[in-house]
Amino acid sequence: MEVSRSNFKEHVDTVLKDIKTCSFISCDGEFTGIRNDNFRCMPFDTIDERYEKLKQGNMKYLMCQVGLSFFFLESDGSYTVKPYNFYILPSAAASTDDTSNFVCQTSCINFLTSHGFDFNKVFRDGIPFLKPAEESKALDRLMESHEKKQKSTFKSDKLDTPTSIKPVDEKFLQQTVLQIKEFLRTAAHGDKLNLESTNSYRRKLLYGRLGEIFGDTVTVEVMGIGKQRPLIVTKVDAERKKEIELEALNKKLRELEDAVGFSQVVKEISISGKILVGHNMLLDVMYLISQFLAQLPNTYKEFKPMANEIFPKLMDTKVISSTYLFKDNIEFNSLEEMNKILHTSLYQQIDCEIAEGFPDYTNADAKFHDAAYDSFVTGKCFAIMSKHIGSQASPPVQDIISNSSLLNPFLNKLVTIEYSNIMECSFKSLCL
């Protein structure tokens, strides 16, 4: 299911419920860039060097599509799956850091478009996001502004106007004041007067002049965006003005809630503590944290406990496929090749049914590099692997995903480079 800004509110409650009730979650991301030649990772990099290069060279790009598949284990051992595609775009109005910039790599954009990626859905209807720290700062600013208005009068709040005004601007002020006076002569409380668009300097002059002349008998609201913005003057009494200010605050609070957007989904995944599965997922994890939750620390030593705390149950299918249980059969462990081998007679298969209202990836042609499809394939591969791991136990275990120590050897181990080096995010084990 495709989710964008226009239908995010419609689906978000269901998504949050799915996170709480599913058996495990698989994820995949698509990015506007994937590497920086100035920070190219080399085969013999240490884990600390690898992390620093990824942080410096990759985090300036955007995770523009997030695929999440929620797997629900049924009583008969089959799975019901809900695959979602989320299109992501930062809100320039709300974000306060570099994530409000859109940086891309031509080769990456060409690659995605060649696989059917529609960037119009990102640019036109991408879901915004705010990290919790940004949300907190924005909320503090809103409440501070509201409290200031409650304690101040229109007149005293606008005293920082220039003392020297050009004749042409003075003429503008006088004409506007006459226009408002004429409006107020016959206006009832609540009536509005639309003023012509003007620049920020003249708006500031106007605030000061209107405060001196009209006090709290009018409110002034700026409309639209850009340098030239119209003003709306409303005739009010003191009580009505307080009501208008409260309405304005509530409107801004709703806008802030909308701006948080996809971050609340990632936050709920973290809170749930559910197994989060990916394939070669180090970069996905770094983006999920840095883009939606918190700024990445400078060193791997600091990142390790952070990642472990935010996502306590990470499972990387590339790591699992590299172990003795699978590596003899899975020579090349790209997602596509791994998926082919795991769906042969070498391994016991599982039944997966796509929930009603979701695209049926089980019978579709391969759509690799679509985040939802990749997350579905990754999750299904993990389910097959888990079933095989359980079958090799003595005695065999049917369900090792719900609660079994058989998965512990793979917990929080992430591939760091293409040469089978593995990074652990666990506190309990040494880093390889």
mmCIF file with all atom_site columns, N, CA, C and O in Angstrom, residues 155-201:
data_model
loop_
_atom_site.group_PDB
_atom_site.id
_atom_site.type_symbol
_atom_site.label_atom_id
_atom_site.label_alt_id
_atom_site.label_comp_id
_atom_site.label_asym_id
_atom_site.label_entity_id
_atom_site.label_seq_id
_atom_site.pdbx_PDB_ins_code
_atom_site.Cartn_x
_atom_site.Cartn_y
_atom_site.Cartn_z
_atom_site.occupancy
_atom_site.B_iso_or_equiv
_atom_site.pdbx_formal_charge
_atom_site.auth_seq_id
_atom_site.auth_comp_id
_atom_site.auth_asym_id
_atom_site.auth_atom_id
_atom_site.pdbx_PDB_model_num
ATOM 1   N N  . LYS A 1 155 ? -0.320  46.850 21.284 1.00 0.00 ? 155 LYS A N  1
ATOM 2   C CA . LYS A 1 155 ? 0.510   48.057 21.236 1.00 0.00 ? 155 LYS A CA 1
ATOM 3   C C  . LYS A 1 155 ? 1.904   47.798 21.801 1.00 0.00 ? 155 LYS A C  1
ATOM 4   O O  . LYS A 1 155 ? 2.910   48.088 21.171 1.00 0.00 ? 155 LYS A O  1
ATOM 5   N N  . SER A 1 156 ? 1.968   47.207 22.966 1.00 0.00 ? 156 SER A N  1
ATOM 6   C CA . SER A 1 156 ? 3.272   47.025 23.604 1.00 0.00 ? 156 SER A CA 1
ATOM 7   C C  . SER A 1 156 ? 4.097   45.956 22.919 1.00 0.00 ? 156 SER A C  1
ATOM 8   O O  . SER A 1 156 ? 5.304   45.905 23.067 1.00 0.00 ? 156 SER A O  1
ATOM 9   N N  . ASP A 1 157 ? 3.438   45.083 22.143 1.00 0.00 ? 157 ASP A N  1
ATOM 10  C CA . ASP A 1 157 ? 4.146   43.991 21.493 1.00 0.00 ? 157 ASP A CA 1
ATOM 11  C C  . ASP A 1 157 ? 4.813   44.424 20.201 1.00 0.00 ? 157 ASP A C  1
ATOM 12  O O  . ASP A 1 157 ? 5.543   43.652 19.598 1.00 0.00 ? 157 ASP A O  1
ATOM 13  N N  . LYS A 1 158 ? 4.548   45.629 19.734 1.00 0.00 ? 158 LYS A N  1
ATOM 14  C CA . LYS A 1 158 ? 5.047   46.051 18.431 1.00 0.00 ? 158 LYS A CA 1
ATOM 15  C C  . LYS A 1 158 ? 5.832   47.360 18.508 1.00 0.00 ? 158 LYS A C  1
ATOM 16  O O  . LYS A 1 158 ? 5.772   48.187 17.612 1.00 0.00 ? 158 LYS A O  1
ATOM 17  N N  . LEU A 1 159 ? 6.584   47.567 19.574 1.00 0.00 ? 159 LEU A N  1
ATOM 18  C CA . LEU A 1 159 ? 7.269   48.841 19.753 1.00 0.00 ? 159 LEU A CA 1
ATOM 19  C C  . LEU A 1 159 ? 8.618   48.920 19.057 1.00 0.00 ? 159 LEU A C  1
ATOM 20  O O  . LEU A 1 159 ? 9.217   49.979 19.007 1.00 0.00 ? 159 LEU A O  1
ATOM 21  N N  . ASP A 1 160 ? 9.122   47.783 18.529 1.00 0.00 ? 160 ASP A N  1
ATOM 22  C CA . ASP A 1 160 ? 10.454  47.783 17.941 1.00 0.00 ? 160 ASP A CA 1
ATOM 23  C C  . ASP A 1 160 ? 10.407  48.152 16.454 1.00 0.00 ? 160 ASP A C  1
ATOM 24  O O  . ASP A 1 160 ? 11.023  47.515 15.619 1.00 0.00 ? 160 ASP A O  1
ATOM 25  N N  . THR A 1 161 ? 9.659   49.190 16.113 1.00 0.00 ? 161 THR A N  1
ATOM 26  C CA . THR A 1 161 ? 9.559   49.632 14.728 1.00 0.00 ? 161 THR A CA 1
ATOM 27  C C  . THR A 1 161 ? 10.599  50.714 14.465 1.00 0.00 ? 161 THR A C  1
ATOM 28  O O  . THR A 1 161 ? 11.024  51.425 15.376 1.00 0.00 ? 161 THR A O  1
ATOM 29  N N  . PRO A 1 162 ? 11.032  50.868 13.209 1.00 0.00 ? 162 PRO A N  1
ATOM 30  C CA . PRO A 1 162 ? 12.040  51.884 12.883 1.00 0.00 ? 162 PRO A CA 1
ATOM 31  C C  . PRO A 1 162 ? 11.564  53.291 13.245 1.00 0.00 ? 162 PRO A C  1
ATOM 32  O O  . PRO A 1 162 ? 10.381  53.624 13.133 1.00 0.00 ? 162 PRO A O  1
ATOM 33  N N  . THR A 1 163 ? 12.518  54.116 13.689 1.00 0.00 ? 163 THR A N  1
ATOM 34  C CA . THR A 1 163 ? 12.179  55.502 14.043 1.00 0.00 ? 163 THR A CA 1
ATOM 35  C C  . THR A 1 163 ? 12.191  56.416 12.820 1.00 0.00 ? 163 THR A C  1
ATOM 36  O O  . THR A 1 163 ? 11.528  57.447 12.803 1.00 0.00 ? 163 THR A O  1
ATOM 37  N N  . SER A 1 164 ? 12.956  56.051 11.804 1.00 0.00 ? 164 SER A N  1
ATOM 38  C CA . SER A 1 164 ? 13.041  56.851 10.583 1.00 0.00 ? 164 SER A CA 1
ATOM 39  C C  . SER A 1 164 ? 12.344  56.113 9.451  1.00 0.00 ? 164 SER A C  1
ATOM 40  O O  . SER A 1 164 ? 12.735  54.994 9.102  1.00 0.00 ? 164 SER A O  1
ATOM 41  N N  . ILE A 1 165 ? 11.306  56.742 8.900  1.00 0.00 ? 165 ILE A N  1
ATOM 42  C CA . ILE A 1 165 ? 10.502  56.092 7.865  1.00 0.00 ? 165 ILE A CA 1
ATOM 43  C C  . ILE A 1 165 ? 10.538  56.937 6.595  1.00 0.00 ? 165 ILE A C  1
ATOM 44  O O  . ILE A 1 165 ? 10.347  58.162 6.639  1.00 0.00 ? 165 ILE A O  1
ATOM 45  N N  . LYS A 1 166 ? 10.760  56.309 5.458  1.00 0.00 ? 166 LYS A N  1
ATOM 46  C CA . LYS A 1 166 ? 10.792  57.007 4.179  1.00 0.00 ? 166 LYS A CA 1
ATOM 47  C C  . LYS A 1 166 ? 9.412   57.570 3.861  1.00 0.00 ? 166 LYS A C  1
ATOM 48  O O  . LYS A 1 166 ? 8.385   56.981 4.232  1.00 0.00 ? 166 LYS A O  1
ATOM 49  N N  . PRO A 1 167 ? 9.358   58.700 3.139  1.00 0.00 ? 167 PRO A N  1
ATOM 50  C CA . PRO A 1 167 ? 8.064   59.303 2.780  1.00 0.00 ? 167 PRO A CA 1
ATOM 51  C C  . PRO A 1 167 ? 7.123   58.343 2.053  1.00 0.00 ? 167 PRO A C  1
ATOM 52  O O  . PRO A 1 167 ? 5.913   58.337 2.308  1.00 0.00 ? 167 PRO A O  1
ATOM 53  N N  . VAL A 1 168 ? 7.673   57.531 1.155  1.00 0.00 ? 168 VAL A N  1
ATOM 54  C CA . VAL A 1 168 ? 6.819   56.623 0.407  1.00 0.00 ? 168 VAL A CA 1
ATOM 55  C C  . VAL A 1 168 ? 6.189   55.576 1.325  1.00 0.00 ? 168 VAL A C  1
ATOM 56  O O  . VAL A 1 168 ? 5.024   55.180 1.147  1.00 0.00 ? 168 VAL A O  1
ATOM 57  N N  . ASP A 1 169 ? 6.946   55.146 2.341  1.00 0.00 ? 169 ASP A N  1
ATOM 58  C CA . ASP A 1 169 ? 6.394   54.180 3.283  1.00 0.00 ? 169 ASP A CA 1
ATOM 59  C C  . ASP A 1 169 ? 5.413   54.842 4.239  1.00 0.00 ? 169 ASP A C  1
ATOM 60  O O  . ASP A 1 169 ? 4.406   54.237 4.632  1.00 0.00 ? 169 ASP A O  1
ATOM 61  N N  . GLU A 1 170 ? 5.680   56.109 4.621  1.00 0.00 ? 170 GLU A N  1
ATOM 62  C CA . GLU A 1 170 ? 4.751   56.853 5.470  1.00 0.00 ? 170 GLU A CA 1
ATOM 63  C C  . GLU A 1 170 ? 3.413   57.039 4.762  1.00 0.00 ? 170 GLU A C  1
ATOM 64  O O  . GLU A 1 170 ? 2.341   56.926 5.379  1.00 0.00 ? 170 GLU A O  1
ATOM 65  N N  . LYS A 1 171 ? 3.479   57.323 3.472  1.00 0.00 ? 171 LYS A N  1
ATOM 66  C CA . LYS A 1 171 ? 2.250   57.467 2.690  1.00 0.00 ? 171 LYS A CA 1
ATOM 67  C C  . LYS A 1 171 ? 1.457   56.165 2.682  1.00 0.00 ? 171 LYS A C  1
ATOM 68  O O  . LYS A 1 171 ? 0.225   56.166 2.822  1.00 0.00 ? 171 LYS A O  1
ATOM 69  N N  . PHE A 1 172 ? 2.155   55.041 2.525  1.00 0.00 ? 172 PHE A N  1
ATOM 70  C CA . PHE A 1 172 ? 1.506   53.728 2.565  1.00 0.00 ? 172 PHE A CA 1
ATOM 71  C C  . PHE A 1 172 ? 0.803   53.503 3.903  1.00 0.00 ? 172 PHE A C  1
ATOM 72  O O  . PHE A 1 172 ? -0.347  53.037 3.960  1.00 0.00 ? 172 PHE A O  1
ATOM 73  N N  . LEU A 1 173 ? 1.488   53.850 5.005  1.00 0.00 ? 173 LEU A N  1
ATOM 74  C CA . LEU A 1 173 ? 0.906   53.666 6.332  1.00 0.00 ? 173 LEU A CA 1
ATOM 75  C C  . LEU A 1 173 ? -0.347  54.511 6.518  1.00 0.00 ? 173 LEU A C  1
ATOM 76  O O  . LEU A 1 173 ? -1.383  54.033 7.020  1.00 0.00 ? 173 LEU A O  1
ATOM 77  N N  . GLN A 1 174 ? -0.288  55.754 6.135  1.00 0.00 ? 174 GLN A N  1
ATOM 78  C CA . GLN A 1 174 ? -1.431  56.654 6.286  1.00 0.00 ? 174 GLN A CA 1
ATOM 79  C C  . GLN A 1 174 ? -2.626  56.180 5.482  1.00 0.00 ? 174 GLN A C  1
ATOM 80  O O  . GLN A 1 174 ? -3.767  56.198 5.967  1.00 0.00 ? 174 GLN A O  1
ATOM 81  N N  . GLN A 1 175 ? -2.380  55.745 4.259  1.00 0.00 ? 175 GLN A N  1
ATOM 82  C CA . GLN A 1 175 ? -3.463  55.247 3.419  1.00 0.00 ? 175 GLN A CA 1
ATOM 83  C C  . GLN A 1 175 ? -4.098  53.987 4.008  1.00 0.00 ? 175 GLN A C  1
ATOM 84  O O  . GLN A 1 175 ? -5.326  53.832 4.005  1.00 0.00 ? 175 GLN A O  1
ATOM 85  N N  . THR A 1 176 ? -3.250  53.105 4.555  1.00 0.00 ? 176 THR A N  1
ATOM 86  C CA . THR A 1 176 ? -3.768  51.864 5.148  1.00 0.00 ? 176 THR A CA 1
ATOM 87  C C  . THR A 1 176 ? -4.570  52.159 6.406  1.00 0.00 ? 176 THR A C  1
ATOM 88  O O  . THR A 1 176 ? -5.635  51.565 6.635  1.00 0.00 ? 176 THR A O  1
ATOM 89  N N  . VAL A 1 177 ? -4.087  53.090 7.227  1.00 0.00 ? 177 VAL A N  1
ATOM 90  C CA . VAL A 1 177 ? -4.818  53.467 8.449  1.00 0.00 ? 177 VAL A CA 1
ATOM 91  C C  . VAL A 1 177 ? -6.183  54.048 8.099  1.00 0.00 ? 177 VAL A C  1
ATOM 92  O O  . VAL A 1 177 ? -7.197  53.720 8.736  1.00 0.00 ? 177 VAL A O  1
ATOM 93  N N  . LEU A 1 178 ? -6.238  54.917 7.093  1.00 0.00 ? 178 LEU A N  1
ATOM 94  C CA . LEU A 1 178 ? -7.523  55.487 6.651  1.00 0.00 ? 178 LEU A CA 1
ATOM 95  C C  . LEU A 1 178 ? -8.461  54.385 6.173  1.00 0.00 ? 178 LEU A C  1
ATOM 96  O O  . LEU A 1 178 ? -9.669  54.421 6.458  1.00 0.00 ? 178 LEU A O  1
ATOM 97  N N  . GLN A 1 179 ? -7.911  53.415 5.451  1.00 0.00 ? 179 GLN A N  1
ATOM 98  C CA . GLN A 1 179 ? -8.715  52.300 4.958  1.00 0.00 ? 179 GLN A CA 1
ATOM 99  C C  . GLN A 1 179 ? -9.300  51.496 6.117  1.00 0.00 ? 179 GLN A C  1
ATOM 100 O O  . GLN A 1 179 ? -10.474 51.104 6.093  1.00 0.00 ? 179 GLN A O  1
ATOM 101 N N  . ILE A 1 180 ? -8.502  51.266 7.156  1.00 0.00 ? 180 ILE A N  1
ATOM 102 C CA . ILE A 1 180 ? -8.984  50.502 8.307  1.00 0.00 ? 180 ILE A CA 1
ATOM 103 C C  . ILE A 1 180 ? -10.005 51.305 9.109  1.00 0.00 ? 180 ILE A C  1
ATOM 104 O O  . ILE A 1 180 ? -11.014 50.763 9.587  1.00 0.00 ? 180 ILE A O  1
ATOM 105 N N  . LYS A 1 181 ? -9.757  52.601 9.272  1.00 0.00 ? 181 LYS A N  1
ATOM 106 C CA . LYS A 1 181 ? -10.719 53.439 9.986  1.00 0.00 ? 181 LYS A CA 1
ATOM 107 C C  . LYS A 1 181 ? -12.081 53.416 9.295  1.00 0.00 ? 181 LYS A C  1
ATOM 108 O O  . LYS A 1 181 ? -13.129 53.331 9.954  1.00 0.00 ? 181 LYS A O  1
ATOM 109 N N  . GLU A 1 182 ? -12.075 53.508 7.991  1.00 0.00 ? 182 GLU A N  1
ATOM 110 C CA . GLU A 1 182 ? -13.323 53.474 7.234  1.00 0.00 ? 182 GLU A CA 1
ATOM 111 C C  . GLU A 1 182 ? -14.016 52.126 7.410  1.00 0.00 ? 182 GLU A C  1
ATOM 112 O O  . GLU A 1 182 ? -15.239 52.050 7.546  1.00 0.00 ? 182 GLU A O  1
ATOM 113 N N  . PHE A 1 183 ? -13.212 51.062 7.427  1.00 0.00 ? 183 PHE A N  1
ATOM 114 C CA . PHE A 1 183 ? -13.750 49.717 7.640  1.00 0.00 ? 183 PHE A CA 1
ATOM 115 C C  . PHE A 1 183 ? -14.383 49.596 9.024  1.00 0.00 ? 183 PHE A C  1
ATOM 116 O O  . PHE A 1 183 ? -15.498 49.072 9.185  1.00 0.00 ? 183 PHE A O  1
ATOM 117 N N  . LEU A 1 184 ? -13.708 50.084 10.069 1.00 0.00 ? 184 LEU A N  1
ATOM 118 C CA . LEU A 1 184 ? -14.197 49.953 11.441 1.00 0.00 ? 184 LEU A CA 1
ATOM 119 C C  . LEU A 1 184 ? -15.450 50.784 11.711 1.00 0.00 ? 184 LEU A C  1
ATOM 120 O O  . LEU A 1 184 ? -16.211 50.488 12.629 1.00 0.00 ? 184 LEU A O  1
ATOM 121 N N  . ARG A 1 185 ? -15.657 51.823 10.921 1.00 0.00 ? 185 ARG A N  1
ATOM 122 C CA . ARG A 1 185 ? -16.810 52.711 11.140 1.00 0.00 ? 185 ARG A CA 1
ATOM 123 C C  . ARG A 1 185 ? -18.134 51.961 11.020 1.00 0.00 ? 185 ARG A C  1
ATOM 124 O O  . ARG A 1 185 ? -19.087 52.247 11.757 1.00 0.00 ? 185 ARG A O  1
ATOM 125 N N  . THR A 1 186 ? -18.186 50.975 10.146 1.00 0.00 ? 186 THR A N  1
ATOM 126 C CA . THR A 1 186 ? -19.448 50.232 9.946  1.00 0.00 ? 186 THR A CA 1
ATOM 127 C C  . THR A 1 186 ? -19.316 48.739 10.262 1.00 0.00 ? 186 THR A C  1
ATOM 128 O O  . THR A 1 186 ? -20.303 48.017 10.230 1.00 0.00 ? 186 THR A O  1
ATOM 129 N N  . ALA A 1 187 ? -18.105 48.281 10.581 1.00 0.00 ? 187 ALA A N  1
ATOM 130 C CA . ALA A 1 187 ? -17.885 46.835 10.757 1.00 0.00 ? 187 ALA A CA 1
ATOM 131 C C  . ALA A 1 187 ? -18.447 46.346 12.077 1.00 0.00 ? 187 ALA A C  1
ATOM 132 O O  . ALA A 1 187 ? -18.438 47.060 13.084 1.00 0.00 ? 187 ALA A O  1
ATOM 133 N N  . ALA A 1 188 ? -18.935 45.124 12.060 1.00 0.00 ? 188 ALA A N  1
ATOM 134 C CA . ALA A 1 188 ? -19.351 44.434 13.279 1.00 0.00 ? 188 ALA A CA 1
ATOM 135 C C  . ALA A 1 188 ? -18.193 43.565 13.761 1.00 0.00 ? 188 ALA A C  1
ATOM 136 O O  . ALA A 1 188 ? -17.245 43.303 13.021 1.00 0.00 ? 188 ALA A O  1
ATOM 137 N N  . HIS A 1 189 ? -18.293 43.123 15.026 1.00 0.00 ? 189 HIS A N  1
ATOM 138 C CA . HIS A 1 189 ? -17.238 42.265 15.556 1.00 0.00 ? 189 HIS A CA 1
ATOM 139 C C  . HIS A 1 189 ? -17.129 40.992 14.720 1.00 0.00 ? 189 HIS A C  1
ATOM 140 O O  . HIS A 1 189 ? -18.134 40.351 14.404 1.00 0.00 ? 189 HIS A O  1
ATOM 141 N N  . GLY A 1 190 ? -15.922 40.670 14.330 1.00 0.00 ? 190 GLY A N  1
ATOM 142 C CA . GLY A 1 190 ? -15.695 39.486 13.512 1.00 0.00 ? 190 GLY A CA 1
ATOM 143 C C  . GLY A 1 190 ? -15.570 39.772 12.033 1.00 0.00 ? 190 GLY A C  1
ATOM 144 O O  . GLY A 1 190 ? -15.119 38.902 11.274 1.00 0.00 ? 190 GLY A O  1
ATOM 145 N N  . ASP A 1 191 ? -15.972 40.982 11.604 1.00 0.00 ? 191 ASP A N  1
ATOM 146 C CA . ASP A 1 191 ? -15.828 41.336 10.187 1.00 0.00 ? 191 ASP A CA 1
ATOM 147 C C  . ASP A 1 191 ? -14.351 41.454 9.830  1.00 0.00 ? 191 ASP A C  1
ATOM 148 O O  . ASP A 1 191 ? -13.514 41.837 10.658 1.00 0.00 ? 191 ASP A O  1
ATOM 149 N N  . LYS A 1 192 ? -14.027 41.132 8.567  1.00 0.00 ? 192 LYS A N  1
ATOM 150 C CA . LYS A 1 192 ? -12.634 41.097 8.129  1.00 0.00 ? 192 LYS A CA 1
ATOM 151 C C  . LYS A 1 192 ? -12.411 42.053 6.964  1.00 0.00 ? 192 LYS A C  1
ATOM 152 O O  . LYS A 1 192 ? -13.295 42.272 6.143  1.00 0.00 ? 192 LYS A O  1
ATOM 153 N N  . LEU A 1 193 ? -11.197 42.576 6.910  1.00 0.00 ? 193 LEU A N  1
ATOM 154 C CA . LEU A 1 193 ? -10.772 43.456 5.823  1.00 0.00 ? 193 LEU A CA 1
ATOM 155 C C  . LEU A 1 193 ? -9.488  42.889 5.224  1.00 0.00 ? 193 LEU A C  1
ATOM 156 O O  . LEU A 1 193 ? -8.501  42.694 5.922  1.00 0.00 ? 193 LEU A O  1
ATOM 157 N N  . ASN A 1 194 ? -9.520  42.621 3.925  1.00 0.00 ? 194 ASN A N  1
ATOM 158 C CA . ASN A 1 194 ? -8.340  42.106 3.235  1.00 0.00 ? 194 ASN A CA 1
ATOM 159 C C  . ASN A 1 194 ? -7.493  43.273 2.721  1.00 0.00 ? 194 ASN A C  1
ATOM 160 O O  . ASN A 1 194 ? -7.974  44.112 1.955  1.00 0.00 ? 194 ASN A O  1
ATOM 161 N N  . LEU A 1 195 ? -6.256  43.318 3.157  1.00 0.00 ? 195 LEU A N  1
ATOM 162 C CA . LEU A 1 195 ? -5.324  44.338 2.691  1.00 0.00 ? 195 LEU A CA 1
ATOM 163 C C  . LEU A 1 195 ? -4.451  43.767 1.572  1.00 0.00 ? 195 LEU A C  1
ATOM 164 O O  . LEU A 1 195 ? -4.247  42.548 1.487  1.00 0.00 ? 195 LEU A O  1
ATOM 165 N N  . GLU A 1 196 ? -3.922  44.643 0.759  1.00 0.00 ? 196 GLU A N  1
ATOM 166 C CA . GLU A 1 196 ? -3.089  44.204 -0.348 1.00 0.00 ? 196 GLU A CA 1
ATOM 167 C C  . GLU A 1 196 ? -1.777  43.586 0.160  1.00 0.00 ? 196 GLU A C  1
ATOM 168 O O  . GLU A 1 196 ? -1.301  43.903 1.247  1.00 0.00 ? 196 GLU A O  1
ATOM 169 N N  . SER A 1 197 ? -1.199  42.706 -0.677 1.00 0.00 ? 197 SER A N  1
ATOM 170 C CA . SER A 1 197 ? 0.077   42.080 -0.329 1.00 0.00 ? 197 SER A CA 1
ATOM 171 C C  . SER A 1 197 ? 1.162   43.141 -0.199 1.00 0.00 ? 197 SER A C  1
ATOM 172 O O  . SER A 1 197 ? 1.192   44.116 -0.949 1.00 0.00 ? 197 SER A O  1
ATOM 173 N N  . THR A 1 198 ? 2.049   42.911 0.761  1.00 0.00 ? 198 THR A N  1
ATOM 174 C CA . THR A 1 198 ? 3.166   43.834 0.952  1.00 0.00 ? 198 THR A CA 1
ATOM 175 C C  . THR A 1 198 ? 4.349   43.082 1.524  1.00 0.00 ? 198 THR A C  1
ATOM 176 O O  . THR A 1 198 ? 4.218   41.927 1.964  1.00 0.00 ? 198 THR A O  1
ATOM 177 N N  . ASN A 1 199 ? 5.510   43.710 1.542  1.00 0.00 ? 199 ASN A N  1
ATOM 178 C CA . ASN A 1 199 ? 6.713   43.028 2.002  1.00 0.00 ? 199 ASN A CA 1
ATOM 179 C C  . ASN A 1 199 ? 6.823   43.035 3.524  1.00 0.00 ? 199 ASN A C  1
ATOM 180 O O  . ASN A 1 199 ? 6.053   43.701 4.226  1.00 0.00 ? 199 ASN A O  1
ATOM 181 N N  . SER A 1 200 ? 7.827   42.297 4.032  1.00 0.00 ? 200 SER A N  1
ATOM 182 C CA . SER A 1 200 ? 7.967   42.121 5.479  1.00 0.00 ? 200 SER A CA 1
ATOM 183 C C  . SER A 1 200 ? 8.298   43.442 6.187  1.00 0.00 ? 200 SER A C  1
ATOM 184 O O  . SER A 1 200 ? 7.864   43.663 7.326  1.00 0.00 ? 200 SER A O  1
ATOM 185 N N  . TYR A 1 201 ? 9.058   44.321 5.535  1.00 0.00 ? 201 TYR A N  1
ATOM 186 C CA . TYR A 1 201 ? 9.406   45.606 6.156  1.00 0.00 ? 201 TYR A CA 1
ATOM 187 C C  . TYR A 1 201 ? 8.153   46.447 6.383  1.00 0.00 ? 201 TYR A C  1
ATOM 188 O O  . TYR A 1 201 ? 7.941   46.996 7.476  1.00 0.00 ? 201 TYR A O  1
#
